[in-house]
Amino acid sequence: MTDRPRAPVSAGLRRDLEILELLARPEHASGGLGVSRIAELLGREKSQVSRALKALESEGMADRDPESLEYRLGWRLYALAARTAEARLTHLAAPYLRRLVAALNETTHLCVLRGSGVLTLLSVSPTHAFRGLGWEGVTVPVPMTSAGRVLLSDWAPDTLRAWMASWLKESPMPGHPRQRPPDIDYLLREIAMIRKRGFAAVDEEFEPGLVGVSAPIRDFRGGIIAAINVSAPKGRLGGHLDEAGRRTLAVARELSAKLGYHPETRPH
Amino acid sequence: MTDRPRAPVSAGLRRDLEILELLARPEHASGGLGVSRIAELLGREKSQVSRALKALESEGMADRDPESLEYRLGWRLYALAARTAEARLTHLAAPYLRRLVAALNETTHLCVLRGSGVLTLLSVSPTHAFRGLGWEGVTVPVPMTSAGRVLLSDWAPDTLRAWMASWLKESPMPGHPRQRPPDIDYLLREIAMIRKRGFAAVDEEFEPGLVGVSAPIRDFRGGIIAAINVSAPKGRLGGHLDEAGRRTLAVARELSAKLGYHPETRPH
DNA sequence: GTGTGCGTTGCGATGTGCGCAACAAGTATT
DNA sequence: AATACTTGTTGCGCACATCGCAACGCACAC
């Protein structure tokens, strides 16, 4: 307020995205939301929300049910999303994940590093599972998950320390308050092991009773762009976690090859 | 310029979407675009484009390659869309099913793969038929129904074999003891035909006297997420099953487009 | 050296979004 | 029926964010 030297703010964009993010929350996605409720949840003036939503609707970013006057996400968002790099990767990866599911009979995920979290792009579940649906589009903390560690595993140690320090500052563990992140040296040792054997395994570090393995996906440039993850209750997968890791790694290597990766193309 | 009586414009949003739309163009999607080129294509000041893109990037709507300084679409679009795809489907499908009902005068269903069966999310019947209470919430075995076969139809043959094997183990045909599942080679041939002509048809395989056609629904990721099915007594629909299939396919394509599916999103 | 291309930044004038308050329309309460 | 609630939209003045120009930093070419 006093001496902001230059405030490169884009208030409108942030407001619009807050609204869209709210519409995307799973608990609202099915029903839709009205103006007043959105304004209340966001702590904004309903007049602003009304005008913003009208604009969003006229641009196709939100749809409105003419009867109930409730808003939901619009067609244009989906059209745009189809063109992202993530969509292409997801599409290529789907058959590989299905093969892994057929082999292991456990749910598999395709994950990427997004900002300060691990974003799940795609989940594929075996026949006996209730339903995937849970994790797509959701982010989980990086350092406690096998997928997150794999995604960090080609970084230099000092880069990693710096990243981890800033991550700790900005990530107050929303939703998982009891979890404490691992200390950095432990993480570095884990990552060294990941590089050695090619895949990561975690045993109840992220969720009690849950184990998981992950292996990296590389593209033609040689860097890690994504991870394939398998997660399951410890009772089912705990006994043969190592074998699951090797199979995951094998599938990840095939997908990497499909993306143009050659093992000698390692990054600098 | 002179007397805009009331201008409820949201210039910022429009500008941002113009930029995103440009980044989404297939010819740029792989390469990325620089600030000057975007400004030129849009006829805007490059300073504005620079600032707008900085904001978009900070919100995750655009990604920037630090080397080439080129922008492309960001992860957040994908994350927003992925979380709501399912809810959006159930909400959007109803009018399309009704249109199909109006055209064919037969009951139509919206089906998804859930667990080891085909779950019907929504049924729409013509006025003369019994209302409701038909199939919503009910699951039927995958391999004997046209909807089930459609839902499997973008899987690779070996994945399909593995899936089918585990399905046979865990699905003792509850409720339909006299039905024997088709052998796998037959199923593979059927699926090959589905891929070729775009829809599936079954003739009394699931229930004596019952015929049905199904066509796939794809979302912005390109994968099959649901199927539209038309089922009817053979006496009524059997004569023009092929035409019904083509009409179902046409409606399914429209719905897929509404969900953000672009045909060129298909894998090779 | 000077030429081009790129992307970023300072700054004043302009125009847009902000927030209050009034309004319209619908639904429950008496 | 009249009232008191909803919920969503709109008018309007002021403040401030954005626009567009111009200058700048930087890289590369010749």
Coordinates of C-alpha atoms (C1' of nucleotides) in Angstrom, one line a residue:
Chain A
M1 CA 0.0 0.0 0.0
T2 CA 2.8 2.4 0.8
D3 CA 5.6 1.9 -1.7
R4 CA 4.9 -0.9 -4.0
P5 CA 7.4 0.2 -6.6
R6 CA 5.5 -1.3 -9.5
A7 CA 2.7 -3.7 -9.0
P8 CA 2.5 -6.0 -12.1
V9 CA -0.8 -7.3 -10.9
S10 CA -3.4 -9.0 -13.1
A11 CA -6.3 -9.0 -10.7
G12 CA -8.9 -9.9 -13.3
L13 CA -7.1 -13.0 -14.4
R14 CA -6.6 -14.2 -10.9
R15 CA -10.3 -13.6 -10.1
D16 CA -11.4 -15.5 -13.1
L17 CA -9.2 -18.4 -12.3
E18 CA -10.4 -18.5 -8.7
I19 CA -13.9 -18.8 -10.0
L20 CA -13.0 -21.5 -12.5
E21 CA -11.1 -23.4 -9.9
L22 CA -14.1 -23.3 -7.7
L23 CA -16.3 -24.6 -10.4
A24 CA -13.8 -27.4 -10.9
R25 CA -14.0 -28.6 -7.3
P26 CA -15.4 -32.1 -7.5
E27 CA -18.1 -31.4 -4.9
H28 CA -19.5 -28.7 -7.2
A29 CA -18.8 -30.1 -10.6
S30 CA -21.8 -32.3 -10.6
G31 CA -24.3 -29.7 -9.3
G32 CA -23.1 -26.3 -10.5
L33 CA -22.9 -23.1 -8.5
G34 CA -24.9 -19.9 -8.2
V35 CA -23.5 -16.4 -8.1
S36 CA -24.1 -15.7 -4.5
R37 CA -22.6 -18.9 -3.3
I38 CA -19.5 -18.3 -5.4
A39 CA -19.2 -14.8 -4.1
E40 CA -19.5 -16.1 -0.6
L41 CA -16.9 -18.8 -1.0
L42 CA -14.5 -16.4 -2.6
G43 CA -15.2 -13.5 -0.3
R44 CA -15.9 -11.2 -3.2
E45 CA -18.7 -8.9 -4.1
K46 CA -21.5 -10.7 -5.8
S47 CA -21.8 -8.0 -8.4
Q48 CA -18.2 -8.6 -9.5
V49 CA -18.8 -12.3 -9.6
S50 CA -22.0 -11.8 -11.6
R51 CA -20.2 -9.7 -14.2
A52 CA -17.1 -11.9 -14.3
L53 CA -19.2 -14.9 -14.9
K54 CA -21.2 -13.2 -17.6
A55 CA -18.0 -12.5 -19.4
L56 CA -16.7 -16.0 -18.8
E57 CA -19.8 -17.4 -20.2
S58 CA -19.8 -15.1 -23.3
E59 CA -16.3 -16.4 -24.0
G60 CA -17.3 -20.0 -23.5
M61 CA -15.2 -20.6 -20.4
A62 CA -18.4 -21.2 -18.3
D63 CA -21.8 -22.6 -19.1
R64 CA -24.9 -21.6 -17.5
D65 CA -28.0 -23.7 -16.9
P66 CA -30.8 -21.3 -18.0
E67 CA -33.2 -22.8 -15.5
S68 CA -31.3 -23.0 -12.3
L69 CA -28.9 -20.1 -13.3
E70 CA -26.1 -22.2 -12.0
Y71 CA -22.7 -22.1 -13.7
R72 CA -20.3 -24.9 -14.6
L73 CA -17.1 -25.0 -16.7
G74 CA -17.5 -24.3 -20.3
W75 CA -16.7 -26.0 -23.5
R76 CA -13.8 -23.8 -24.4
L77 CA -11.8 -24.9 -21.5
Y78 CA -12.0 -28.5 -22.7
A79 CA -11.2 -27.5 -26.2
L80 CA -8.1 -25.7 -25.0
A81 CA -7.1 -28.5 -22.6
A82 CA -7.1 -30.9 -25.5
R83 CA -4.2 -29.0 -27.0
T84 CA -1.9 -29.0 -24.0
A85 CA 1.2 -31.0 -23.9
E86 CA -0.3 -32.9 -21.1
A87 CA -3.2 -34.1 -23.2
R88 CA -0.8 -35.5 -25.8
L89 CA 1.3 -37.2 -23.3
T90 CA -1.8 -38.7 -21.6
H91 CA -3.0 -40.0 -24.8
L92 CA 0.2 -41.7 -25.7
A93 CA 0.6 -43.1 -22.2
A94 CA -2.8 -44.7 -21.8
P95 CA -2.2 -48.0 -23.5
Y96 CA 1.1 -48.4 -21.6
L97 CA -0.7 -47.9 -18.3
R98 CA -3.3 -50.3 -19.3
R99 CA -0.7 -53.0 -20.0
L100 CA 0.8 -52.4 -16.6
V101 CA -2.6 -52.7 -15.0
A102 CA -3.1 -56.0 -16.8
A103 CA 0.2 -57.3 -15.5
L104 CA 0.0 -56.1 -11.9
N105 CA -3.8 -55.8 -11.3
E106 CA -3.3 -52.6 -9.4
T107 CA -4.2 -49.0 -10.2
T108 CA -1.6 -47.0 -12.1
H109 CA -1.1 -43.3 -12.5
L110 CA 0.7 -41.0 -14.9
C111 CA 2.1 -38.1 -13.0
V112 CA 4.0 -34.9 -13.8
L113 CA 5.7 -32.1 -11.8
R114 CA 3.5 -29.1 -11.6
G115 CA 4.7 -26.1 -9.8
S116 CA 5.1 -27.3 -6.3
G117 CA 3.1 -30.5 -6.5
V118 CA 2.7 -33.8 -8.3
L119 CA -0.2 -33.6 -10.7
T120 CA -1.9 -36.8 -11.7
L121 CA -2.8 -36.7 -15.4
L122 CA -4.4 -40.1 -15.8
S123 CA -5.4 -43.1 -13.6
V124 CA -6.1 -46.5 -14.9
S125 CA -7.8 -49.1 -12.6
P126 CA -8.1 -52.8 -12.9
T127 CA -11.5 -54.5 -13.2
H128 CA -11.9 -55.2 -9.5
A129 CA -11.3 -51.6 -8.4
F130 CA -14.2 -49.4 -7.7
R131 CA -13.3 -46.6 -9.9
G132 CA -10.4 -44.4 -10.9
L133 CA -12.0 -41.0 -10.9
G134 CA -10.3 -40.0 -7.7
W135 CA -7.0 -38.7 -8.6
E136 CA -7.0 -37.1 -12.1
G137 CA -6.2 -33.5 -11.9
V138 CA -5.3 -33.7 -8.2
T139 CA -1.9 -32.7 -6.9
V140 CA 0.0 -34.3 -4.0
P141 CA 3.1 -33.2 -2.2
V142 CA 6.3 -34.0 -4.1
P143 CA 8.8 -35.2 -1.5
M144 CA 6.7 -37.9 0.1
T145 CA 5.5 -39.7 -2.9
S146 CA 7.5 -42.1 -5.1
A147 CA 6.3 -40.3 -8.2
G148 CA 7.5 -37.0 -6.9
R149 CA 10.9 -38.4 -6.0
V150 CA 11.3 -39.9 -9.4
L151 CA 10.5 -36.6 -11.0
L152 CA 13.2 -34.9 -9.0
S153 CA 15.7 -37.7 -9.6
D154 CA 17.8 -36.2 -12.4
W155 CA 18.4 -32.9 -10.6
A156 CA 21.8 -32.0 -9.2
P157 CA 22.1 -32.2 -5.4
D158 CA 22.5 -28.5 -4.8
T159 CA 19.6 -27.6 -7.1
L160 CA 17.6 -30.1 -5.1
R161 CA 18.5 -28.6 -1.8
A162 CA 17.5 -25.1 -3.0
W163 CA 14.3 -26.4 -4.5
M164 CA 13.5 -28.3 -1.3
A165 CA 14.1 -25.3 0.9
S166 CA 11.7 -23.1 -1.1
W167 CA 9.2 -25.9 -1.3
L168 CA 9.1 -26.1 2.5
K169 CA 8.5 -22.4 2.7
E170 CA 5.5 -22.3 0.3
S171 CA 3.9 -25.7 1.0
P172 CA 2.2 -25.8 4.4
M173 CA 1.0 -29.3 3.6
P174 CA -2.6 -28.5 2.8
G175 CA -4.8 -31.4 3.6
H176 CA -2.1 -33.5 5.1
P177 CA -1.1 -31.6 8.2
R178 CA 0.2 -34.5 10.2
Q179 CA 2.7 -35.6 7.5
R180 CA 6.1 -34.1 8.0
P181 CA 8.3 -33.9 5.0
P182 CA 11.5 -36.0 5.0
D183 CA 14.7 -34.2 5.8
I184 CA 16.8 -33.3 2.8
D185 CA 19.7 -35.7 3.4
Y186 CA 17.3 -38.6 3.6
L187 CA 15.7 -37.4 0.3
L188 CA 19.1 -37.2 -1.3
R189 CA 19.9 -40.8 -0.3
E190 CA 16.6 -42.0 -1.6
I191 CA 17.2 -40.3 -4.9
A192 CA 20.6 -41.8 -5.2
M193 CA 19.0 -45.2 -4.8
I194 CA 16.4 -44.3 -7.4
R195 CA 19.0 -43.4 -9.9
K196 CA 20.8 -46.6 -9.2
R197 CA 18.0 -49.1 -9.6
G198 CA 15.8 -47.0 -11.9
F199 CA 12.6 -46.8 -9.9
A200 CA 11.3 -45.4 -6.6
A201 CA 9.4 -47.2 -3.8
V202 CA 7.7 -45.7 -0.8
D203 CA 6.3 -47.6 2.1
E204 CA 3.5 -45.8 4.0
E205 CA 5.2 -42.5 3.9
F206 CA 2.5 -40.6 2.2
E207 CA -0.5 -42.5 3.5
P208 CA -0.6 -45.1 6.2
G209 CA -1.3 -48.5 4.7
L210 CA -0.3 -47.4 1.2
V211 CA 2.7 -48.4 -0.7
G212 CA 3.8 -47.4 -4.2
V213 CA 6.4 -47.6 -6.9
S214 CA 7.3 -45.1 -9.7
A215 CA 9.5 -45.0 -12.7
P216 CA 10.5 -42.1 -14.9
I217 CA 9.4 -41.2 -18.4
R218 CA 11.9 -39.4 -20.5
D219 CA 11.4 -37.8 -23.9
F220 CA 13.7 -37.3 -26.8
R221 CA 15.6 -34.6 -25.0
G222 CA 16.7 -37.1 -22.3
G223 CA 15.1 -35.3 -19.3
I224 CA 12.4 -36.7 -17.1
I225 CA 9.1 -35.4 -18.1
A226 CA 6.7 -37.6 -16.2
A227 CA 6.4 -40.7 -14.0
I228 CA 4.4 -43.9 -14.0
N229 CA 3.2 -44.8 -10.5
V230 CA 1.6 -47.9 -9.1
S231 CA -0.2 -47.5 -5.7
A232 CA -1.9 -50.1 -3.6
P233 CA -2.7 -51.2 -0.1
K234 CA 0.3 -52.6 1.6
G235 CA -1.4 -55.9 2.1
R236 CA -1.8 -56.5 -1.6
L237 CA 1.4 -55.1 -3.1
G238 CA 3.8 -55.0 -0.2
G239 CA 5.0 -58.5 -0.7
H240 CA 6.3 -58.0 -4.2
L241 CA 7.0 -54.3 -4.3
D242 CA 10.4 -54.9 -5.9
E243 CA 8.9 -56.9 -8.8
A244 CA 6.3 -54.3 -9.3
G245 CA 9.0 -51.7 -9.5
R246 CA 10.9 -53.6 -12.1
R247 CA 7.8 -54.1 -14.2
T248 CA 6.9 -50.4 -13.9
L249 CA 10.4 -49.5 -15.0
A250 CA 10.1 -51.8 -18.0
V251 CA 6.9 -50.2 -19.1
A252 CA 8.3 -46.7 -18.5
R253 CA 11.2 -47.5 -20.6
E254 CA 9.0 -48.6 -23.5
L255 CA 7.0 -45.4 -23.3
S256 CA 10.2 -43.4 -23.1
A257 CA 11.4 -45.1 -26.3
K258 CA 8.1 -44.2 -27.9
L259 CA 8.7 -40.6 -27.0
G260 CA 12.1 -40.7 -28.8
Y261 CA 14.3 -41.3 -25.8
H262 CA 17.6 -43.1 -26.4
P263 CA 19.6 -44.1 -23.4
E264 CA 22.7 -42.4 -24.7
T265 CA 20.8 -39.1 -24.9
R266 CA 21.3 -38.4 -21.3
P267 CA 21.2 -34.7 -20.3
H268 CA 24.3 -32.8 -19.5
Chain B
M1 CA -15.8 4.6 -29.8
T2 CA -18.3 7.4 -29.6
D3 CA -21.4 6.4 -27.7
R4 CA -21.1 2.8 -26.5
P5 CA -24.3 3.1 -24.4
R6 CA -23.2 0.5 -21.9
A7 CA -20.0 -1.4 -22.5
P8 CA -19.8 -4.4 -20.2
V9 CA -16.6 -5.5 -21.9
S10 CA -14.0 -7.5 -20.2
A11 CA -11.1 -6.7 -22.4
G12 CA -8.5 -8.5 -20.4
L13 CA -10.3 -11.8 -20.5
R14 CA -10.8 -11.5 -24.2
R15 CA -7.2 -10.7 -24.8
D16 CA -6.0 -13.6 -22.7
L17 CA -8.2 -16.0 -24.5
E18 CA -7.1 -14.8 -27.9
I19 CA -3.6 -15.5 -26.8
L20 CA -4.4 -19.0 -25.5
E21 CA -6.4 -19.8 -28.6
L22 CA -3.4 -18.9 -30.6
L23 CA -1.2 -21.1 -28.5
A24 CA -3.7 -23.9 -29.0
R25 CA -3.6 -23.8 -32.7
P26 CA -2.2 -27.2 -33.8
E27 CA 0.5 -25.7 -35.9
H28 CA 1.9 -24.0 -32.9
A29 CA 1.1 -26.5 -30.3
S30 CA 4.3 -28.5 -30.8
G31 CA 6.6 -25.6 -31.4
G32 CA 5.5 -22.7 -29.2
L33 CA 5.4 -19.0 -30.0
G34 CA 7.4 -16.0 -29.0
V35 CA 6.0 -12.7 -27.8
S36 CA 6.6 -10.7 -30.9
R37 CA 5.1 -13.2 -33.2
I38 CA 2.0 -13.5 -31.0
A39 CA 1.7 -9.7 -30.9
E40 CA 1.9 -9.6 -34.7
L41 CA -0.6 -12.3 -35.3
L42 CA -3.0 -10.6 -32.9
G43 CA -2.4 -7.1 -33.9
R44 CA -1.6 -6.0 -30.4
E45 CA 1.2 -4.2 -28.7
K46 CA 3.9 -6.5 -27.8
S47 CA 4.3 -4.9 -24.4
Q48 CA 0.8 -6.0 -23.6
V49 CA 1.4 -9.4 -24.9
S50 CA 4.5 -9.7 -22.8
R51 CA 2.8 -8.6 -19.6
A52 CA -0.3 -10.8 -20.3
L53 CA 1.8 -13.8 -20.9
K54 CA 3.8 -13.2 -17.8
A55 CA 0.6 -13.2 -15.8
L56 CA -0.8 -16.3 -17.6
E57 CA 2.4 -18.1 -16.9
S58 CA 2.4 -17.2 -13.2
E59 CA -1.1 -18.7 -13.0
G60 CA -0.2 -21.8 -14.8
M61 CA -2.2 -21.1 -17.9
A62 CA 0.9 -20.9 -20.1
D63 CA 4.3 -22.6 -19.9
R64 CA 7.5 -21.0 -21.1
D65 CA 10.6 -22.7 -22.3
P66 CA 13.3 -20.9 -20.5
E67 CA 15.7 -21.4 -23.4
S68 CA 13.8 -20.3 -26.4
L69 CA 11.5 -18.0 -24.4
E70 CA 8.6 -19.5 -26.3
Y71 CA 5.2 -20.0 -24.7
R72 CA 2.8 -22.9 -24.9
L73 CA -0.4 -23.9 -23.1
G74 CA 0.0 -24.6 -19.4
W75 CA -0.8 -27.5 -17.2
R76 CA -3.6 -25.7 -15.4
L77 CA -6.0 -25.9 -18.3
Y78 CA -5.6 -29.6 -18.2
A79 CA -6.0 -29.9 -14.5
L80 CA -9.2 -27.9 -14.5
A81 CA -10.7 -29.9 -17.3
A82 CA -9.6 -33.3 -16.0
R83 CA -11.3 -32.9 -12.7
T84 CA -14.7 -32.2 -14.2
A85 CA -14.8 -34.4 -17.2
E86 CA -16.9 -37.0 -15.6
A87 CA -19.5 -34.7 -14.1
R88 CA -19.7 -32.7 -17.2
L89 CA -20.4 -35.9 -19.2
T90 CA -23.5 -36.9 -17.2
H91 CA -24.8 -33.4 -17.3
L92 CA -24.3 -32.8 -21.0
A93 CA -25.4 -36.2 -22.3
A94 CA -29.1 -35.9 -21.6
P95 CA -30.1 -33.7 -24.4
Y96 CA -28.1 -35.7 -26.9
L97 CA -29.8 -38.9 -25.7
R98 CA -33.1 -37.3 -26.1
R99 CA -32.4 -36.3 -29.6
L100 CA -31.4 -39.8 -30.4
V101 CA -34.6 -41.0 -28.8
A102 CA -36.6 -38.6 -30.9
A103 CA -34.9 -39.9 -34.1
L104 CA -35.2 -43.6 -33.4
N105 CA -38.1 -43.9 -31.0
E106 CA -36.2 -46.4 -28.9
T107 CA -34.7 -46.3 -25.4
T108 CA -31.1 -45.0 -25.2
H109 CA -28.5 -45.4 -22.5
L110 CA -25.3 -43.7 -21.4
C111 CA -22.8 -46.3 -20.2
V112 CA -19.4 -46.3 -18.6
L113 CA -16.9 -48.9 -17.6
R114 CA -16.9 -49.3 -13.9
G115 CA -15.2 -52.0 -12.0
S116 CA -15.8 -55.1 -14.0
G117 CA -19.1 -54.2 -15.5
V118 CA -20.9 -51.7 -17.7
L119 CA -22.7 -49.2 -15.6
T120 CA -25.6 -47.4 -17.0
L121 CA -25.6 -43.8 -15.8
L122 CA -28.6 -42.5 -17.6
S123 CA -31.5 -43.9 -19.6
V124 CA -33.9 -42.0 -21.8
S125 CA -37.1 -43.6 -23.1
P126 CA -39.6 -42.5 -25.7
T127 CA -42.9 -41.5 -24.4
H128 CA -44.6 -44.7 -25.2
A129 CA -42.1 -46.8 -23.2
F130 CA -42.1 -47.5 -19.5
R131 CA -40.6 -44.6 -17.7
G132 CA -37.5 -44.7 -15.5
L133 CA -36.6 -47.7 -13.4
G134 CA -35.1 -49.3 -16.4
W135 CA -31.4 -49.6 -16.2
E136 CA -29.9 -46.6 -14.4
G137 CA -27.4 -47.8 -11.8
V138 CA -27.4 -51.4 -13.1
T139 CA -24.3 -53.1 -14.3
V140 CA -24.2 -55.7 -17.1
P141 CA -21.3 -57.9 -18.2
V142 CA -18.9 -56.2 -20.5
P143 CA -18.1 -58.6 -23.3
M144 CA -21.6 -59.5 -24.3
T145 CA -23.0 -56.1 -24.7
S146 CA -22.4 -53.6 -27.5
A147 CA -21.7 -50.9 -25.0
G148 CA -19.1 -53.0 -23.2
R149 CA -17.3 -53.8 -26.4
V150 CA -17.2 -50.2 -27.5
L151 CA -15.7 -49.2 -24.2
L152 CA -12.9 -51.7 -24.7
S153 CA -12.4 -50.8 -28.3
D154 CA -9.4 -48.7 -28.1
W155 CA -7.4 -51.2 -26.1
A156 CA -4.5 -53.1 -27.5
P157 CA -5.1 -56.8 -28.3
D158 CA -2.7 -58.2 -25.7
T159 CA -4.0 -55.8 -23.0
L160 CA -7.5 -57.0 -23.9
R161 CA -6.5 -60.6 -23.6
A162 CA -5.1 -60.1 -20.2
W163 CA -8.1 -58.1 -19.1
M164 CA -10.5 -60.7 -20.4
A165 CA -8.7 -63.4 -18.6
S166 CA -8.9 -61.7 -15.2
W167 CA -12.5 -60.7 -16.0
L168 CA -13.4 -64.4 -16.5
K169 CA -11.9 -65.3 -13.2
E170 CA -13.8 -62.8 -11.2
S171 CA -17.1 -62.6 -13.0
P172 CA -19.1 -65.7 -12.6
M173 CA -21.9 -64.1 -14.5
P174 CA -24.1 -63.2 -11.7
G175 CA -27.7 -63.1 -12.7
H176 CA -27.1 -64.4 -16.2
P177 CA -25.9 -68.0 -15.6
R178 CA -27.0 -69.4 -19.0
Q179 CA -24.9 -66.9 -20.9
R180 CA -21.5 -68.0 -21.9
P181 CA -19.0 -65.2 -22.6
P182 CA -17.7 -65.1 -26.1
D183 CA -14.3 -66.5 -26.7
I184 CA -11.5 -64.0 -27.0
D185 CA -10.7 -64.3 -30.6
Y186 CA -14.3 -63.6 -31.5
L187 CA -14.2 -60.6 -29.3
L188 CA -11.1 -59.3 -30.9
R189 CA -12.6 -59.7 -34.4
E190 CA -15.7 -57.9 -33.2
I191 CA -13.6 -55.0 -31.8
A192 CA -11.7 -54.8 -35.0
M193 CA -14.9 -54.3 -36.8
I194 CA -16.1 -51.7 -34.2
R195 CA -13.0 -49.7 -34.8
K196 CA -13.5 -49.8 -38.5
R197 CA -17.1 -48.7 -38.7
G198 CA -17.2 -46.7 -35.5
F199 CA -20.1 -48.4 -33.7
A200 CA -20.9 -51.8 -32.2
A201 CA -24.0 -54.0 -32.8
V202 CA -25.1 -57.1 -31.0
D203 CA -27.8 -59.4 -32.1
E204 CA -29.4 -61.4 -29.2
E205 CA -26.1 -62.1 -27.6
F206 CA -26.9 -60.7 -24.3
E207 CA -30.6 -61.4 -24.1
P208 CA -32.7 -63.4 -26.5
G209 CA -34.9 -61.1 -28.6
L210 CA -32.8 -58.1 -27.8
V211 CA -30.6 -56.2 -30.2
G212 CA -28.5 -53.1 -29.6
V213 CA -26.0 -50.7 -31.0
S214 CA -23.4 -48.5 -29.2
A215 CA -21.0 -45.8 -30.2
P216 CA -18.0 -44.4 -28.2
I217 CA -17.8 -41.0 -26.4
R218 CA -14.4 -39.5 -26.1
D219 CA -13.3 -36.5 -24.1
F220 CA -10.7 -33.9 -24.6
R221 CA -8.0 -36.4 -23.8
G222 CA -8.9 -38.5 -26.8
G223 CA -9.7 -41.7 -24.9
I224 CA -13.1 -43.4 -24.7
I225 CA -14.8 -42.5 -21.5
A226 CA -18.4 -43.7 -22.1
A227 CA -20.7 -45.2 -24.7
I228 CA -24.2 -44.3 -26.0
N229 CA -26.3 -47.4 -26.4
V230 CA -29.6 -48.1 -28.1
S231 CA -31.4 -51.3 -27.1
A232 CA -34.7 -52.7 -28.4
P233 CA -36.6 -55.8 -29.2
K234 CA -35.3 -57.4 -32.4
G235 CA -38.7 -57.1 -34.0
R236 CA -38.7 -53.3 -33.8
L237 CA -35.0 -52.4 -34.4
G238 CA -33.6 -55.5 -36.1
G239 CA -34.6 -54.4 -39.5
H240 CA -32.6 -51.1 -39.5
L241 CA -29.9 -51.9 -37.0
D242 CA -27.2 -50.4 -39.3
E243 CA -29.0 -47.2 -39.7
A244 CA -29.5 -46.9 -36.0
G245 CA -25.8 -47.5 -35.5
R246 CA -24.9 -44.7 -37.9
R247 CA -27.3 -42.4 -36.1
T248 CA -25.9 -43.3 -32.7
L249 CA -22.4 -42.7 -34.0
A250 CA -23.3 -39.3 -35.3
V251 CA -24.8 -38.2 -32.0
A252 CA -21.9 -39.7 -30.1
R253 CA -19.5 -37.7 -32.2
E254 CA -21.4 -34.5 -31.5
L255 CA -21.2 -35.2 -27.8
S256 CA -17.6 -36.0 -28.0
A257 CA -17.0 -32.7 -29.7
K258 CA -18.8 -30.9 -26.9
L259 CA -16.5 -32.6 -24.5
G260 CA -13.5 -31.1 -26.2
Y261 CA -12.6 -34.1 -28.4
H262 CA -10.7 -33.3 -31.6
P263 CA -10.3 -36.1 -34.1
E264 CA -6.7 -35.2 -34.6
T265 CA -6.0 -35.9 -30.9
R266 CA -6.1 -39.6 -31.9
P267 CA -2.9 -41.6 -31.5
H268 CA -1.0 -42.3 -34.7
Chain C
dG1 C1' 31.3 -0.1 -35.2
dT2 C1' 26.2 0.0 -36.6
dG3 C1' 22.5 -2.8 -38.2
dT4 C1' 18.7 -5.9 -37.0
dG5 C1' 16.0 -8.8 -34.3
dC6 C1' 14.2 -10.2 -29.7
dG7 C1' 11.7 -9.3 -25.0
dT8 C1' 11.2 -6.2 -21.1
dT9 C1' 10.2 -1.9 -18.5
dG10 C1' 8.9 3.4 -17.1
dC11 C1' 5.5 6.3 -17.2
dG12 C1' 1.5 9.4 -18.1
dA13 C1' -3.3 9.4 -19.9
dT14 C1' -7.2 6.7 -20.4
dG15 C1' -10.6 3.5 -19.6
dT16 C1' -12.0 -0.4 -16.8
dG17 C1' -13.2 -2.9 -12.9
dC18 C1' -14.5 -2.1 -8.0
dG19 C1' -18.0 -1.7 -4.5
dC20 C1' -21.9 0.3 -2.7
dA21 C1' -26.7 0.6 -3.1
dA22 C1' -31.0 0.2 -5.5
dC23 C1' -33.5 -2.8 -8.2
dA24 C1' -36.2 -6.9 -10.2
dA25 C1' -37.9 -11.5 -9.7
dG26 C1' -38.8 -15.5 -7.3
dT27 C1' -39.9 -18.4 -2.9
dA28 C1' -41.0 -19.2 1.7
dT29 C1' -43.5 -17.3 6.1
dT30 C1' -47.2 -15.0 8.5
Chain D
dA1 C1' -52.5 -11.4 0.2
dA2 C1' -49.0 -8.9 2.3
dT3 C1' -44.4 -9.5 4.2
dA4 C1' -39.7 -10.7 4.5
dC5 C1' -36.6 -13.4 2.9
dT6 C1' -33.9 -15.2 -0.8
dT7 C1' -30.8 -14.8 -5.6
dG8 C1' -29.2 -12.3 -9.5
dT9 C1' -28.6 -7.9 -12.1
dT10 C1' -27.6 -3.0 -13.0
dG11 C1' -26.3 2.4 -12.3
dC12 C1' -22.8 5.1 -11.2
dG13 C1' -18.6 7.7 -9.1
dC14 C1' -14.0 7.1 -7.9
dA15 C1' -9.6 4.7 -7.8
dC16 C1' -6.4 2.2 -10.0
dA17 C1' -4.9 -1.1 -13.4
dT18 C1' -4.0 -1.4 -18.2
dC19 C1' -2.8 0.7 -22.6
dG20 C1' 0.5 2.4 -25.9
dC21 C1' 4.4 4.8 -26.8
dA22 C1' 9.2 5.1 -26.3
dA23 C1' 13.5 3.8 -24.3
dC24 C1' 16.1 0.1 -22.8
dG25 C1' 19.0 -4.3 -22.4
dC26 C1' 20.6 -8.1 -24.9
dA27 C1' 22.0 -11.2 -28.5
dC28 C1' 23.4 -11.9 -33.1
dA29 C1' 25.0 -10.5 -37.9
dC30 C1' 27.9 -8.2 -40.9

